Amino acid sequence: MTAAPATEPATAVPSAKAPTQFPFASLTADAGAAADPVLVEIVQGSLASVEMEVETAIGRTSRSPMIRDAHDFRAGIHDRLLRKLTGRSYSALVHPIARDFPLEEMRPGDVFFHNDVYESEGGIGHLPDLCVTVPVFHDSGNGPEVVAFVQAFGHHDDIGGAVPGSMPSHATSVFEEGLMVPPIKLWDQGVPVRSALRIMTRNSRMPESLAADLDAECSACLMGAQRLGELFDRYGRDTVEACFDAIIDRTTQTYRREILSKIPVGSWVWEDYAEHDGVDEPQLHTQRITLTRTPAEDPDGERIVIDFAGTSPQAKGPINHCGDYSDGVFLKKWLAPILRNLADTPERMAELDVNEGIIPLIEMRFPPKGTLLTPEFPAPTNARTFVILRLLGVLAGVVAKAVDGRMPADQETIRYTGVYGDDLEGRPYLMREVLGGGSGGRYYADGEDTIHVVPDSRNLPSEFTESRFPFLVEKLGLAMDSGGAGQFRGGLGYEKHIRMLKDGHFMSIADRSILACWGVKGGQAGRPFEVVIDPDGPNERVVEALADDEPVKAGEVIRIRTTGGGGWGDPLAREPEMVVRDVVWRKVSPEAALADYGVVLTGSLDNDTLGFDADATEQRRAQLREDRPEQAFFHRGPGYAQLSGGAEVADVDWL
């Protein structure tokens, strides 16, 4: 067993907190215990309906492909204590608005805006994520008062900065990444603040799209605020707020009973890595979690403690994430969906919302300032996706150690790719896409193919992109053999071929091009991300995963293969019939069926006679079991040795 290179230590300290505190509290004295349970269901359904109506309105009235077509945006509803009430997805925070604008000074028709990473209390990760917030008002007899908030934030095409798309992969300062806007009033009592809008659109390479998207988001949130105001008018403020408390308290009790109870009391540690930051040479940028499950009699309560001590120093390049603000309240809600995998059934897992009710059950402890999760201004952050996605996997991995692997293997489901230049009429264009990848195998099923971590998001339709941009999509399918082998195989990533019709530039903001998605409990790692330009042609070349402006000639093909999820369990325990099915479906190649699964195929794909030789398969599998060395609990793939100095596993990979 060999150890990974030592990471510069970071001493754990009590949770880092922003100067302004937002303590968790209730609106009613009994935390909603007396609320009518039928009315609680009605209110909760109304909140979900309003949230969906807001998102539908944004999707139908926005202009940029990233918002309208890829659906890379989210809406959220929060109460006047800034608690998130809806749980279908993560969202940004109202905290910075309430910090800078007293609630009693807000007026109907106001719309607030911000995208400043360092002034967002941790709710905004990079500058292209623009956030609008609208207060909801109700008059109980003393004039309109703020009773809730409707918020939307999404990833926009361009907000200025060094490169088109506002995600310079080699940035060393946030000042290179685009326009920073601290919390401001974007609409004042129903009237747009034209000067602010003009500043933002003036800094964008896509001003018309930006203006249209902001108008769509502001109008949709104002409509949502009106809908919520009607809910308060119908049932009264006291009744609705009691239901809010009941919704949140029910989440707390459900997670305590159904999720925390599955984690035994104790402590476990695991770590994973981002592989590059765009500035330094590829290396292991460590994110470490020590997970502690406290007993019921703990003086501070029954909870899980997530300690990030051991996380690497902040990177020179843009992979840092401001996670330590407001006691990590954004990270708690970002990471909590991973815990749903402990539910009794997949169906029950899908029913569990993540709202503010999970906050009392999670304590976060951050290292001092100056790490990947506690960066100091003006450290760049535009590719912070690498870190926050990796944290999902680190939490899944450390929980897997606690529950004997009853968690999914790893996945990497976001990377930004795109092309830009001048179209066939000479007009500038930017096409950027968020492509997903395969999810990890699970203890009961294979991983899903080509999933996107942002709910309802998707790849851009080929028909749409071909009609607007100077290229053809010659192939869009599954990347064969990309999923990690396992008793339950990892899901497959995309394979996409784009043929340029005019000279242009390719861009990529992606991780997992060296380090693969890990497998667990005998499962193997998936295949990493790869981009090749002009494959099998005279100018064939591999493009780095972090690239701002790779030139591509007219006629050349860009081949993109995204990551496959890690496998779960021993591949030699997979039913041979399932392997044959995968070969028929072109998810696994015949070569991988033999090498990874030990299945000796018979017949032919060409005439639909493919099968397997049972005796030869058993002999082959017996030989593979005899020849393979002792395996760690996690399998990282061959790329780890490249960055670890030759070590194939880390000390933390063993149980």
Short mmCIF file of C-alpha atoms in Angstrom, two decimals, residues 11-487:
data_model
loop_
_atom_site.label_atom_id
_atom_site.label_comp_id
_atom_site.label_asym_id
_atom_site.label_seq_id
_atom_site.Cartn_x
_atom_site.Cartn_y
_atom_site.Cartn_z
CA THR A 11 -5.37 23.23 10.98
CA ALA A 12 -9.08 22.95 11.76
CA VAL A 13 -10.67 25.91 13.49
CA PRO A 14 -14.27 26.69 14.37
CA SER A 15 -16.43 27.48 11.38
CA ALA A 16 -15.40 30.60 9.52
CA LYS A 17 -18.25 33.07 9.51
CA ALA A 18 -19.12 36.20 7.61
CA PRO A 19 -19.31 39.42 9.62
CA THR A 20 -23.11 39.35 9.45
CA GLN A 21 -24.78 36.36 11.09
CA PHE A 22 -28.01 34.71 9.99
CA PRO A 23 -28.95 32.31 12.79
CA PHE A 24 -31.36 29.48 12.09
CA ALA A 25 -34.70 30.26 13.75
CA SER A 26 -38.47 29.73 13.48
CA LEU A 27 -41.28 32.10 12.60
CA THR A 28 -43.63 30.68 15.24
CA ALA A 29 -43.13 29.76 18.88
CA ASP A 30 -43.94 26.07 18.32
CA ALA A 31 -42.02 25.74 15.03
CA GLY A 32 -45.25 24.99 13.20
CA ALA A 33 -46.35 22.10 15.42
CA ALA A 34 -49.93 23.42 15.58
CA ALA A 35 -50.28 23.93 11.82
CA ASP A 36 -53.11 22.09 10.11
CA PRO A 37 -51.41 19.16 8.31
CA VAL A 38 -53.81 19.38 5.37
CA LEU A 39 -53.09 23.07 4.95
CA VAL A 40 -49.35 22.36 5.21
CA GLU A 41 -49.68 20.09 2.16
CA ILE A 42 -51.63 22.77 0.30
CA VAL A 43 -49.04 25.44 1.06
CA GLN A 44 -46.15 23.17 0.14
CA GLY A 45 -47.82 22.29 -3.15
CA SER A 46 -48.46 25.97 -3.83
CA LEU A 47 -44.79 26.79 -3.27
CA ALA A 48 -43.73 24.06 -5.70
CA SER A 49 -46.26 25.31 -8.24
CA VAL A 50 -45.03 28.90 -7.99
CA GLU A 51 -41.42 27.80 -8.32
CA MET A 52 -42.23 25.79 -11.42
CA GLU A 53 -44.24 28.65 -12.91
CA VAL A 54 -41.32 31.02 -12.41
CA GLU A 55 -38.91 28.62 -14.09
CA THR A 56 -41.31 27.99 -16.96
CA ALA A 57 -41.70 31.72 -17.54
CA ILE A 58 -37.93 32.23 -17.59
CA GLY A 59 -37.43 29.36 -20.00
CA ARG A 60 -40.06 30.65 -22.40
CA THR A 61 -39.09 34.32 -22.42
CA SER A 62 -35.28 34.34 -22.13
CA ARG A 63 -33.01 34.60 -25.15
CA SER A 64 -29.62 33.00 -24.58
CA PRO A 65 -29.14 29.31 -25.41
CA MET A 66 -27.63 28.69 -21.97
CA ILE A 67 -30.81 29.82 -20.20
CA ARG A 68 -33.55 29.10 -22.72
CA ASP A 69 -32.34 25.84 -24.23
CA ALA A 70 -29.80 24.32 -21.81
CA HIS A 71 -31.94 25.42 -18.80
CA ASP A 72 -28.91 26.23 -16.66
CA PHE A 73 -30.83 28.27 -14.11
CA ARG A 74 -32.75 27.74 -10.89
CA ALA A 75 -35.56 29.40 -8.97
CA GLY A 76 -36.07 29.28 -5.23
CA ILE A 77 -38.54 30.50 -2.62
CA HIS A 78 -37.40 31.71 0.79
CA ASP A 79 -39.22 33.04 3.86
CA ARG A 80 -38.48 36.34 5.61
CA LEU A 81 -35.91 34.57 7.81
CA LEU A 82 -34.08 33.74 4.56
CA ARG A 83 -34.79 30.03 4.89
CA LYS A 84 -35.17 28.07 1.67
CA LEU A 85 -38.66 26.55 1.54
CA THR A 86 -38.59 24.66 -1.74
CA GLY A 87 -36.42 21.61 -2.19
CA ARG A 88 -36.47 20.49 -5.81
CA SER A 89 -33.01 21.92 -6.39
CA TYR A 90 -30.28 24.06 -4.91
CA SER A 91 -30.51 27.83 -5.24
CA ALA A 92 -28.56 30.95 -4.34
CA LEU A 93 -29.04 32.84 -1.04
CA VAL A 94 -31.09 35.87 -0.02
CA HIS A 95 -28.58 36.61 2.76
CA PRO A 96 -26.50 39.24 0.89
CA ILE A 97 -29.64 41.19 -0.05
CA ALA A 98 -30.94 41.23 3.52
CA ARG A 99 -27.47 42.16 4.72
CA ASP A 100 -27.25 45.26 2.53
CA PHE A 101 -30.92 46.31 2.27
CA PRO A 102 -33.05 46.31 5.46
CA LEU A 103 -36.35 44.50 4.92
CA GLU A 104 -38.33 47.42 6.29
CA GLU A 105 -36.96 49.68 3.53
CA MET A 106 -37.99 47.37 0.68
CA ARG A 107 -41.02 48.29 -1.42
CA PRO A 108 -43.37 46.36 -3.73
CA GLY A 109 -41.89 46.14 -7.22
CA ASP A 110 -38.28 46.20 -6.01
CA VAL A 111 -35.88 43.79 -7.67
CA PHE A 112 -32.39 43.21 -6.31
CA PHE A 113 -29.41 41.90 -8.22
CA HIS A 114 -25.93 40.56 -7.47
CA ASN A 115 -23.23 38.30 -8.88
CA ASP A 116 -20.21 39.25 -6.74
CA VAL A 117 -18.73 35.97 -5.55
CA TYR A 118 -17.08 37.46 -2.49
CA GLU A 119 -20.17 39.42 -1.43
CA SER A 120 -22.72 36.66 -2.00
CA GLU A 121 -22.32 34.88 1.38
CA GLY A 122 -21.24 31.78 -0.57
CA GLY A 123 -24.37 31.58 -2.73
CA ILE A 124 -22.72 32.58 -6.04
CA GLY A 125 -19.75 30.58 -7.25
CA HIS A 126 -18.62 32.47 -10.33
CA LEU A 127 -19.45 35.74 -12.04
CA PRO A 128 -21.57 34.37 -14.95
CA ASP A 129 -24.14 33.26 -12.35
CA LEU A 130 -26.43 36.28 -12.16
CA CYS A 131 -29.00 36.41 -9.36
CA VAL A 132 -32.22 38.41 -9.08
CA THR A 133 -34.24 38.56 -5.85
CA VAL A 134 -37.79 39.89 -5.41
CA PRO A 135 -39.40 40.45 -1.98
CA VAL A 136 -42.97 39.28 -1.42
CA PHE A 137 -45.30 41.65 0.44
CA HIS A 138 -48.45 41.22 2.52
CA ASP A 139 -50.56 43.81 4.31
CA SER A 140 -51.90 42.57 7.64
CA GLY A 141 -53.24 46.01 8.50
CA ASN A 142 -50.03 47.95 9.04
CA GLY A 143 -49.07 48.45 5.44
CA PRO A 144 -47.14 46.12 3.09
CA GLU A 145 -44.45 44.09 4.87
CA VAL A 146 -41.90 41.62 3.50
CA VAL A 147 -43.05 38.06 4.16
CA ALA A 148 -40.96 36.01 1.68
CA PHE A 149 -38.63 36.16 -1.33
CA VAL A 150 -38.62 34.75 -4.86
CA GLN A 151 -35.21 34.33 -6.40
CA ALA A 152 -33.69 33.12 -9.65
CA PHE A 153 -30.10 32.69 -10.69
CA GLY A 154 -28.59 31.29 -13.82
CA HIS A 155 -25.46 30.94 -15.89
CA HIS A 156 -25.36 33.67 -18.55
CA ASP A 157 -23.46 33.77 -21.81
CA ASP A 158 -21.09 36.65 -21.13
CA ILE A 159 -20.53 39.22 -18.38
CA GLY A 160 -17.25 40.61 -19.69
CA GLY A 161 -13.74 39.59 -18.73
CA ALA A 162 -10.72 38.35 -20.62
CA VAL A 163 -12.39 35.79 -22.91
CA PRO A 164 -15.79 35.23 -24.52
CA GLY A 165 -18.02 33.46 -22.03
CA SER A 166 -16.37 35.10 -18.99
CA MET A 167 -14.60 31.92 -17.89
CA PRO A 168 -10.88 32.46 -18.61
CA SER A 169 -9.23 29.16 -17.76
CA HIS A 170 -5.86 30.77 -17.03
CA ALA A 171 -7.16 33.61 -14.83
CA THR A 172 -5.10 34.46 -11.76
CA SER A 173 -7.46 37.14 -10.44
CA VAL A 174 -11.21 37.63 -10.25
CA PHE A 175 -10.71 40.93 -12.07
CA GLU A 176 -10.00 38.97 -15.27
CA GLU A 177 -13.31 37.09 -15.05
CA GLY A 178 -15.85 39.81 -15.76
CA LEU A 179 -18.02 42.46 -14.17
CA MET A 180 -18.51 42.12 -10.40
CA VAL A 181 -21.76 43.55 -9.08
CA PRO A 182 -22.41 43.62 -5.33
CA PRO A 183 -26.06 43.65 -4.20
CA ILE A 184 -27.86 46.53 -5.93
CA LYS A 185 -31.44 47.53 -6.66
CA LEU A 186 -32.10 46.66 -10.32
CA TRP A 187 -35.77 47.66 -10.32
CA ASP A 188 -37.09 50.36 -8.00
CA GLN A 189 -40.80 49.96 -7.17
CA GLY A 190 -41.54 48.44 -10.57
CA VAL A 191 -39.31 50.75 -12.62
CA PRO A 192 -36.09 49.29 -14.11
CA VAL A 193 -32.90 51.12 -13.12
CA ARG A 194 -31.68 51.81 -16.64
CA SER A 195 -28.24 53.04 -15.59
CA ALA A 196 -27.42 49.72 -13.87
CA LEU A 197 -28.73 47.69 -16.79
CA ARG A 198 -26.69 49.79 -19.21
CA ILE A 199 -23.49 49.18 -17.22
CA MET A 200 -24.03 45.42 -17.31
CA THR A 201 -24.94 45.17 -20.97
CA ARG A 202 -22.06 47.49 -21.93
CA ASN A 203 -19.62 45.02 -20.35
CA SER A 204 -21.07 42.00 -22.18
CA ARG A 205 -20.10 40.69 -25.60
CA MET A 206 -23.71 39.50 -25.94
CA PRO A 207 -25.60 42.60 -24.71
CA GLU A 208 -28.95 41.82 -26.33
CA SER A 209 -29.09 38.30 -24.90
CA LEU A 210 -28.05 39.53 -21.47
CA ALA A 211 -30.70 42.27 -21.43
CA ALA A 212 -33.41 39.87 -22.56
CA ASP A 213 -32.44 37.22 -19.98
CA LEU A 214 -32.42 39.72 -17.13
CA ASP A 215 -35.79 41.06 -18.19
CA ALA A 216 -37.17 37.51 -18.29
CA GLU A 217 -35.83 36.68 -14.85
CA CYS A 218 -36.99 39.91 -13.22
CA SER A 219 -40.47 39.65 -14.73
CA ALA A 220 -40.82 35.97 -13.79
CA CYS A 221 -39.79 36.60 -10.18
CA LEU A 222 -42.18 39.57 -9.92
CA MET A 223 -44.94 37.30 -11.18
CA GLY A 224 -43.93 34.67 -8.61
CA ALA A 225 -44.01 37.28 -5.85
CA GLN A 226 -47.56 38.19 -6.86
CA ARG A 227 -48.59 34.52 -6.71
CA LEU A 228 -47.11 34.12 -3.24
CA GLY A 229 -48.77 37.31 -2.08
CA GLU A 230 -52.10 35.79 -3.12
CA LEU A 231 -51.34 32.77 -0.91
CA PHE A 232 -50.87 35.06 2.10
CA ASP A 233 -54.04 36.96 1.22
CA ARG A 234 -56.02 33.74 1.05
CA TYR A 235 -54.94 32.16 4.34
CA GLY A 236 -53.42 34.99 6.39
CA ARG A 237 -49.84 35.62 7.42
CA ASP A 238 -49.85 33.70 10.72
CA THR A 239 -51.34 30.60 9.13
CA VAL A 240 -48.96 30.56 6.16
CA GLU A 241 -45.89 31.19 8.31
CA ALA A 242 -46.90 28.34 10.63
CA CYS A 243 -47.01 26.13 7.53
CA PHE A 244 -43.54 27.35 6.53
CA ASP A 245 -42.20 26.29 9.91
CA ALA A 246 -43.94 22.92 9.64
CA ILE A 247 -42.48 22.27 6.18
CA ILE A 248 -38.95 22.95 7.39
CA ASP A 249 -39.33 21.08 10.68
CA ARG A 250 -40.74 18.05 8.86
CA THR A 251 -37.60 17.94 6.70
CA THR A 252 -35.40 18.07 9.81
CA GLN A 253 -37.27 15.23 11.48
CA THR A 254 -37.42 13.12 8.32
CA TYR A 255 -33.69 13.37 7.67
CA ARG A 256 -32.90 12.66 11.31
CA ARG A 257 -35.12 9.58 11.31
CA GLU A 258 -34.51 8.16 7.82
CA ILE A 259 -31.01 9.35 6.87
CA LEU A 260 -28.88 10.11 9.94
CA SER A 261 -30.00 6.85 11.53
CA LYS A 262 -28.25 4.94 8.71
CA ILE A 263 -24.83 6.39 9.61
CA PRO A 264 -23.24 4.77 12.66
CA VAL A 265 -21.68 6.90 15.36
CA GLY A 266 -18.00 7.41 14.58
CA SER A 267 -15.51 9.24 12.34
CA TRP A 268 -14.17 8.55 8.86
CA VAL A 269 -11.88 10.43 6.49
CA TRP A 270 -11.52 10.48 2.72
CA GLU A 271 -10.24 12.82 0.05
CA ASP A 272 -10.34 13.40 -3.67
CA TYR A 273 -8.71 15.87 -6.01
CA ALA A 274 -9.06 18.40 -8.76
CA GLU A 275 -6.31 17.76 -11.28
CA HIS A 276 -5.39 21.20 -12.66
CA ASP A 277 -6.11 24.88 -12.18
CA GLY A 278 -5.17 26.28 -15.59
CA VAL A 279 -2.02 28.00 -14.30
CA ASP A 280 0.25 25.49 -12.57
CA GLU A 281 1.13 22.09 -13.99
CA PRO A 282 -1.44 19.36 -13.23
CA GLN A 283 -1.23 18.21 -9.62
CA LEU A 284 -3.40 16.86 -6.81
CA HIS A 285 -5.51 19.72 -5.45
CA THR A 286 -6.89 17.98 -2.38
CA GLN A 287 -10.36 18.24 -0.92
CA ARG A 288 -10.58 16.27 2.31
CA ILE A 289 -13.54 15.54 4.54
CA THR A 290 -13.45 14.09 8.00
CA LEU A 291 -17.01 12.98 8.72
CA THR A 292 -18.15 12.56 12.31
CA ARG A 293 -21.57 11.25 13.28
CA THR A 294 -22.40 12.40 16.80
CA PRO A 295 -24.55 10.37 19.23
CA ALA A 296 -28.02 11.48 20.30
CA GLU A 297 -26.68 12.49 23.72
CA ASP A 298 -24.07 14.86 22.28
CA PRO A 299 -24.35 18.24 24.05
CA ASP A 300 -24.66 20.03 20.71
CA GLY A 301 -27.18 17.57 19.30
CA GLU A 302 -27.35 14.61 16.99
CA ARG A 303 -25.77 15.66 13.68
CA ILE A 304 -22.99 15.05 11.22
CA VAL A 305 -19.86 17.17 11.38
CA ILE A 306 -18.07 17.82 8.07
CA ASP A 307 -14.50 18.98 8.70
CA PHE A 308 -12.53 20.21 5.69
CA ALA A 309 -9.14 20.30 7.41
CA GLY A 310 -6.47 18.97 5.04
CA THR A 311 -7.86 20.75 1.99
CA SER A 312 -5.15 22.17 -0.26
CA PRO A 313 -4.12 25.83 -0.34
CA GLN A 314 -6.03 28.06 -2.71
CA ALA A 315 -5.00 27.60 -6.32
CA LYS A 316 -3.41 30.23 -8.49
CA GLY A 317 -5.97 29.46 -11.18
CA PRO A 318 -9.77 29.73 -11.09
CA ILE A 319 -10.82 26.54 -9.26
CA ASN A 320 -11.37 28.15 -5.84
CA HIS A 321 -14.78 28.26 -4.15
CA CYS A 322 -15.89 30.66 -1.40
CA GLY A 323 -17.55 28.03 0.77
CA ASP A 324 -16.93 29.33 4.28
CA TYR A 325 -19.29 32.32 4.31
CA SER A 326 -22.44 32.30 6.49
CA ASP A 327 -21.18 29.19 8.24
CA GLY A 328 -21.29 27.22 4.99
CA VAL A 329 -25.07 27.43 4.64
CA PHE A 330 -24.89 27.19 0.84
CA LEU A 331 -22.55 24.19 0.94
CA LYS A 332 -24.82 22.40 3.39
CA LYS A 333 -27.71 22.59 0.95
CA TRP A 334 -25.44 21.78 -2.00
CA LEU A 335 -24.06 18.63 -0.37
CA ALA A 336 -27.17 17.37 1.42
CA PRO A 337 -28.72 15.65 -1.66
CA ILE A 338 -25.88 13.11 -1.51
CA LEU A 339 -27.26 11.93 1.83
CA ARG A 340 -30.56 10.99 0.18
CA ASN A 341 -28.81 7.91 -1.24
CA LEU A 342 -29.18 6.39 2.23
CA ALA A 343 -32.97 6.30 1.91
CA ASP A 344 -34.62 2.89 2.09
CA THR A 345 -35.55 2.80 -1.59
CA PRO A 346 -34.80 4.81 -4.73
CA GLU A 347 -38.44 5.84 -4.79
CA ARG A 348 -38.19 7.23 -1.27
CA MET A 349 -34.96 9.01 -2.16
CA ALA A 350 -36.76 10.86 -4.96
CA GLU A 351 -39.42 12.06 -2.51
CA LEU A 352 -36.98 13.75 -0.11
CA ASP A 353 -36.63 17.50 -0.57
CA VAL A 354 -33.60 19.49 0.53
CA ASN A 355 -34.72 22.75 2.12
CA GLU A 356 -33.51 24.73 5.12
CA GLY A 357 -34.57 21.86 7.36
CA ILE A 358 -31.27 20.08 6.81
CA ILE A 359 -29.27 22.98 8.30
CA PRO A 360 -29.56 21.94 11.99
CA LEU A 361 -28.32 18.44 11.13
CA ILE A 362 -25.00 19.47 9.55
CA GLU A 363 -22.10 21.29 11.14
CA MET A 364 -19.23 22.47 8.95
CA ARG A 365 -15.71 23.20 10.08
CA PHE A 366 -13.48 25.11 7.71
CA PRO A 367 -9.71 25.53 7.69
CA PRO A 368 -8.27 29.06 7.98
CA LYS A 369 -8.39 31.47 5.07
CA GLY A 370 -6.26 30.64 2.06
CA THR A 371 -7.50 27.19 0.95
CA LEU A 372 -9.54 25.97 -2.02
CA LEU A 373 -12.68 26.39 0.09
CA THR A 374 -11.62 29.54 1.94
CA PRO A 375 -9.94 31.64 -0.76
CA GLU A 376 -8.90 35.20 -0.16
CA PHE A 377 -9.99 38.01 -2.47
CA PRO A 378 -9.20 38.43 -5.35
CA ALA A 379 -8.54 34.73 -6.03
CA PRO A 380 -10.21 33.62 -9.30
CA THR A 381 -13.23 31.31 -9.10
CA ASN A 382 -14.76 30.84 -12.55
CA ALA A 383 -13.97 27.08 -12.67
CA ARG A 384 -15.02 26.47 -9.07
CA THR A 385 -17.26 23.76 -10.54
CA PHE A 386 -14.30 21.39 -10.21
CA VAL A 387 -14.24 21.85 -6.45
CA ILE A 388 -17.94 21.82 -5.62
CA LEU A 389 -18.61 18.81 -7.84
CA ARG A 390 -15.66 17.01 -6.31
CA LEU A 391 -17.04 17.71 -2.84
CA LEU A 392 -20.20 15.80 -3.75
CA GLY A 393 -18.00 12.81 -4.51
CA VAL A 394 -15.85 13.24 -1.41
CA LEU A 395 -18.93 13.24 0.80
CA ALA A 396 -20.30 10.20 -1.05
CA GLY A 397 -16.96 8.44 -0.59
CA VAL A 398 -16.57 9.15 3.11
CA VAL A 399 -20.16 8.08 3.76
CA ALA A 400 -19.49 4.93 1.72
CA LYS A 401 -16.70 4.06 4.16
CA ALA A 402 -19.16 4.45 7.02
CA VAL A 403 -21.91 2.29 5.49
CA ASP A 404 -19.87 -0.45 3.79
CA GLY A 405 -20.23 0.95 0.31
CA ARG A 406 -23.98 1.50 0.24
CA MET A 407 -23.47 4.67 -1.77
CA PRO A 408 -23.05 5.34 -5.51
CA ALA A 409 -19.68 5.46 -7.19
CA ASP A 410 -18.42 8.76 -8.54
CA GLN A 411 -19.75 10.94 -11.34
CA GLU A 412 -18.68 14.16 -13.07
CA THR A 413 -21.67 15.74 -14.72
CA ILE A 414 -20.70 19.29 -15.68
CA ARG A 415 -18.17 20.61 -18.10
CA TYR A 416 -18.41 23.61 -20.39
CA THR A 417 -17.49 23.26 -24.04
CA GLY A 418 -18.13 25.62 -26.91
CA VAL A 419 -17.02 27.34 -30.07
CA TYR A 420 -16.95 30.99 -31.03
CA GLY A 421 -15.91 33.25 -33.89
CA ASP A 422 -17.71 34.93 -36.78
CA ASP A 423 -20.59 33.13 -38.51
CA LEU A 424 -21.08 32.71 -42.27
CA GLU A 425 -22.47 36.27 -42.51
CA GLY A 426 -19.55 37.72 -40.55
CA ARG A 427 -21.45 38.27 -37.29
CA PRO A 428 -19.81 37.31 -34.00
CA TYR A 429 -21.30 34.28 -32.23
CA LEU A 430 -20.75 32.25 -29.09
CA MET A 431 -22.07 28.71 -28.64
CA ARG A 432 -21.41 27.28 -25.22
CA GLU A 433 -22.85 24.05 -23.88
CA VAL A 434 -22.94 22.25 -20.56
CA LEU A 435 -22.42 18.58 -21.35
CA GLY A 436 -23.18 15.94 -18.75
CA GLY A 437 -21.63 12.55 -18.16
CA GLY A 438 -22.38 9.14 -16.71
CA SER A 439 -23.44 8.72 -13.10
CA GLY A 440 -21.89 6.14 -10.79
CA GLY A 441 -23.04 2.58 -10.42
CA ARG A 442 -25.16 1.88 -7.35
CA TYR A 443 -25.50 -1.10 -5.04
CA TYR A 444 -28.78 -1.99 -6.76
CA ALA A 445 -28.43 -0.71 -10.35
CA ASP A 446 -26.15 0.58 -13.08
CA GLY A 447 -25.43 4.27 -13.30
CA GLU A 448 -27.46 6.49 -15.62
CA ASP A 449 -26.07 7.64 -18.96
CA THR A 450 -25.39 11.31 -19.82
CA ILE A 451 -26.99 12.93 -16.81
CA HIS A 452 -26.78 16.62 -15.86
CA VAL A 453 -26.42 17.65 -12.23
CA VAL A 454 -28.59 20.75 -12.79
CA PRO A 455 -32.20 19.47 -12.76
CA ASP A 456 -34.01 19.80 -16.09
CA SER A 457 -30.84 20.97 -17.86
CA ARG A 458 -29.85 19.34 -21.11
CA ASN A 459 -27.54 19.44 -24.10
CA LEU A 460 -28.34 21.90 -26.87
CA PRO A 461 -30.51 20.38 -29.64
CA SER A 462 -28.50 19.69 -32.78
CA GLU A 463 -31.21 21.15 -35.02
CA PHE A 464 -31.09 24.42 -33.08
CA THR A 465 -27.31 24.79 -33.02
CA GLU A 466 -26.90 23.90 -36.70
CA SER A 467 -29.43 26.55 -37.66
CA ARG A 468 -27.73 29.30 -35.67
CA PHE A 469 -24.02 28.51 -35.74
CA PRO A 470 -21.52 27.63 -38.52
CA PHE A 471 -21.03 23.93 -37.78
CA LEU A 472 -22.68 20.55 -38.24
CA VAL A 473 -23.27 17.99 -35.47
CA GLU A 474 -22.22 14.79 -37.18
CA LYS A 475 -22.66 12.53 -34.17
CA LEU A 476 -24.28 12.72 -30.75
CA GLY A 477 -24.38 9.46 -28.87
CA LEU A 478 -22.98 7.42 -26.00
CA ALA A 479 -19.23 6.99 -25.53
CA MET A 480 -18.71 3.23 -25.60
CA ASP A 481 -16.72 1.77 -22.67
CA SER A 482 -16.70 5.09 -20.82
CA GLY A 483 -18.58 3.72 -17.79
CA GLY A 484 -16.47 2.02 -15.14
CA ALA A 485 -16.74 -1.76 -15.02
CA GLY A 486 -18.54 -3.20 -12.04
CA GLN A 487 -21.17 -5.60 -10.80
#
